[in-house]
Coordinates of C-alpha atoms in Angstrom, one line a residue:
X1 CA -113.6 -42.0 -8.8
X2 CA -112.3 -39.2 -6.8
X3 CA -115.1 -36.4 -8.8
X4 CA -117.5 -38.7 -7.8
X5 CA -116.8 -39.7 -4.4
X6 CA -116.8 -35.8 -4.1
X7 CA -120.7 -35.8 -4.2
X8 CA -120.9 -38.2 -1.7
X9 CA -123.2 -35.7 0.4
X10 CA -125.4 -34.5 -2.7
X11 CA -127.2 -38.1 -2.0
X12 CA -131.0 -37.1 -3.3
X13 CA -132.4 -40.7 -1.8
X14 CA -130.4 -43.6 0.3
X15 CA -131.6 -47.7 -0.2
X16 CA -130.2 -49.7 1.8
X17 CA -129.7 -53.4 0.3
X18 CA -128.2 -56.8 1.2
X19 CA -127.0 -59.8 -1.0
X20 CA -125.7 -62.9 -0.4
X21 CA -123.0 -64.3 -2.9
X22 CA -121.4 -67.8 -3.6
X23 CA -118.7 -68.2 -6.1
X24 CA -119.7 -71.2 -8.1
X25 CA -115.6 -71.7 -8.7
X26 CA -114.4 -72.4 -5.3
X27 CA -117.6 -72.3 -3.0
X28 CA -117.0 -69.2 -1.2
X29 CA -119.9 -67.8 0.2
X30 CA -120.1 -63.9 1.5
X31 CA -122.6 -61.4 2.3
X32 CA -122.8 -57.4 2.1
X33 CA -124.6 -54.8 2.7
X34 CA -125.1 -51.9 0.7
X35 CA -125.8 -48.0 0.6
X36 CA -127.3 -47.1 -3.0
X37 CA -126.9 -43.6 -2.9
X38 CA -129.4 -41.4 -5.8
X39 CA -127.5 -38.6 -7.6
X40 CA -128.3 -35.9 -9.9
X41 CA -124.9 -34.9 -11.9
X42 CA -123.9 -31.5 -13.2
X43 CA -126.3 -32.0 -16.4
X44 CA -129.2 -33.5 -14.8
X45 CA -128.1 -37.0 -15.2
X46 CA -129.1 -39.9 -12.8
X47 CA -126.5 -41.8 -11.3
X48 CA -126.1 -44.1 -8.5
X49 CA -123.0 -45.2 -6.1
X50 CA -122.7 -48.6 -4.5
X51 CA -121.1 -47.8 -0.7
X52 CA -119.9 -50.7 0.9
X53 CA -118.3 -50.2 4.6
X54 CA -117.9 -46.5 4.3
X55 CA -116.2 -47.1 0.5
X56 CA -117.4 -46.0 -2.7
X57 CA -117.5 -49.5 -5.2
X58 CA -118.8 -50.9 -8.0
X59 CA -122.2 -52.2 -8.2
X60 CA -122.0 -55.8 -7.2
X61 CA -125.0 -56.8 -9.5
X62 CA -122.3 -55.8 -12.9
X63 CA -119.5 -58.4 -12.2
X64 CA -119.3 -59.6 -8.9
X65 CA -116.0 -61.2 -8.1
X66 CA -115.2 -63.7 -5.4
X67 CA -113.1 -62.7 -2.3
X68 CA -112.0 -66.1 -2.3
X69 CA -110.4 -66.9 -5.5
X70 CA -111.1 -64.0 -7.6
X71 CA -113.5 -65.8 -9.7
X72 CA -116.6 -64.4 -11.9
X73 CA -118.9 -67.1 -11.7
X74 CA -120.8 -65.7 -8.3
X75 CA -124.4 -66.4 -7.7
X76 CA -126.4 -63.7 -6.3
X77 CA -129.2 -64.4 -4.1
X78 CA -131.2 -62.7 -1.5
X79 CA -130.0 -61.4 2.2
X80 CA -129.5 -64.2 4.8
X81 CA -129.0 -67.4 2.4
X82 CA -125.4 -67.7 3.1
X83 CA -125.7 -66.9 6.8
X84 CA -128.7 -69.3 7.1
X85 CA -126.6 -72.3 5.6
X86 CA -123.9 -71.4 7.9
X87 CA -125.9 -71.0 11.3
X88 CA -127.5 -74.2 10.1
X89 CA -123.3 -75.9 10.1
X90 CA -122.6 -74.5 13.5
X91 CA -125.6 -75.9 15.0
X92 CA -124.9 -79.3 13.2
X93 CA -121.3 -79.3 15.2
X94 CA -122.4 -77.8 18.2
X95 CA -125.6 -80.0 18.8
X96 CA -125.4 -83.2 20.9
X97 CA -125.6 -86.4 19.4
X98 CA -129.0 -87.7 19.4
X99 CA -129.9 -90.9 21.3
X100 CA -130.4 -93.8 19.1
X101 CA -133.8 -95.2 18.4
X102 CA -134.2 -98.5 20.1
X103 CA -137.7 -98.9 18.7
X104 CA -137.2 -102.3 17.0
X105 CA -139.1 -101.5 14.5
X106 CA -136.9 -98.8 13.2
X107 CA -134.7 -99.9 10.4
X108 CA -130.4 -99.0 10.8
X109 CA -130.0 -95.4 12.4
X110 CA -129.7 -92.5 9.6
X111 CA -127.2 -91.1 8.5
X112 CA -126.7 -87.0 9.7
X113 CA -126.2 -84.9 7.0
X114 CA -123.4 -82.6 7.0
X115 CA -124.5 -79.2 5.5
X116 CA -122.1 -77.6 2.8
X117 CA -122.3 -74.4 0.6
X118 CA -122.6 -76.5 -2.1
X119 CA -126.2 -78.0 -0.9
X120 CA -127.2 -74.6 -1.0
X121 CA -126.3 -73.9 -4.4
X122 CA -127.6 -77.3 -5.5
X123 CA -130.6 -76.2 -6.8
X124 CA -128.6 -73.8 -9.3
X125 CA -126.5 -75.9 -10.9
X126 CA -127.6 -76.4 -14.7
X127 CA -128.2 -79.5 -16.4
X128 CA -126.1 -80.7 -19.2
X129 CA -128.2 -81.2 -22.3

């Protein structure tokens, strides 16, 4: 890693890219952004470097591994799903109970739903067959 983090200012192009991951082991969900930097090596090669919070790692799209439990099994989905689901939790504890309907006509007050990672990744999950 060290010969290549030596060309870290030989960058011919810069992407910047966001995921969103859940571990479908433990339900850990992350997110993190990314600097893909472009290189040309010594032979004319193409190459690209992953740079995470200043740090030269692997590409996250090979095999991703949860912070959480170290697991393999991540889901990778676009920017903002994880942070979305999460926003959505806070506001479900922060928000003030709703008054009940006292419309007769309504039948027994619902339920509230309390948001998981899991109801995010619900739509994932494979069928046996």
């Amino acid at each position: 890693m060290s010969e290549i983090t030596g060309h870290r200012g030989t960058a011919t192009a810069v992407v910047h890219e966001s995921y969103s991951f859940a571990c479908m082991r433990c339900g850990h969900g992350w997110e993190q952004s990314y600097e893909i930097e472009h290189h040309t090596d010594a032979e004319g090669a193409q190459m690209v470097m992953y740079v995470a919070d200043g740090h030269v790692v692997p590409s996250p799209l090979t095999r991703p591994t949860c912070l959480n439990c170290d697991g393999h099994v991540v889901r990778i989905m676009r920017a903002g799903q994880v942070s979305s689901v999460q926003n959505s939790m806070h506001r479900q504890r922060t928000a003030p109970k709703a008054v009940p309907d006292t419309d007769e006509t309504s039948a027994a007050p619902k339920e509230e739903h309390h948001w998981h990672l899991s109801d995010l990744l619900h739509p994932f999950h494979r069928k046996a067959s």
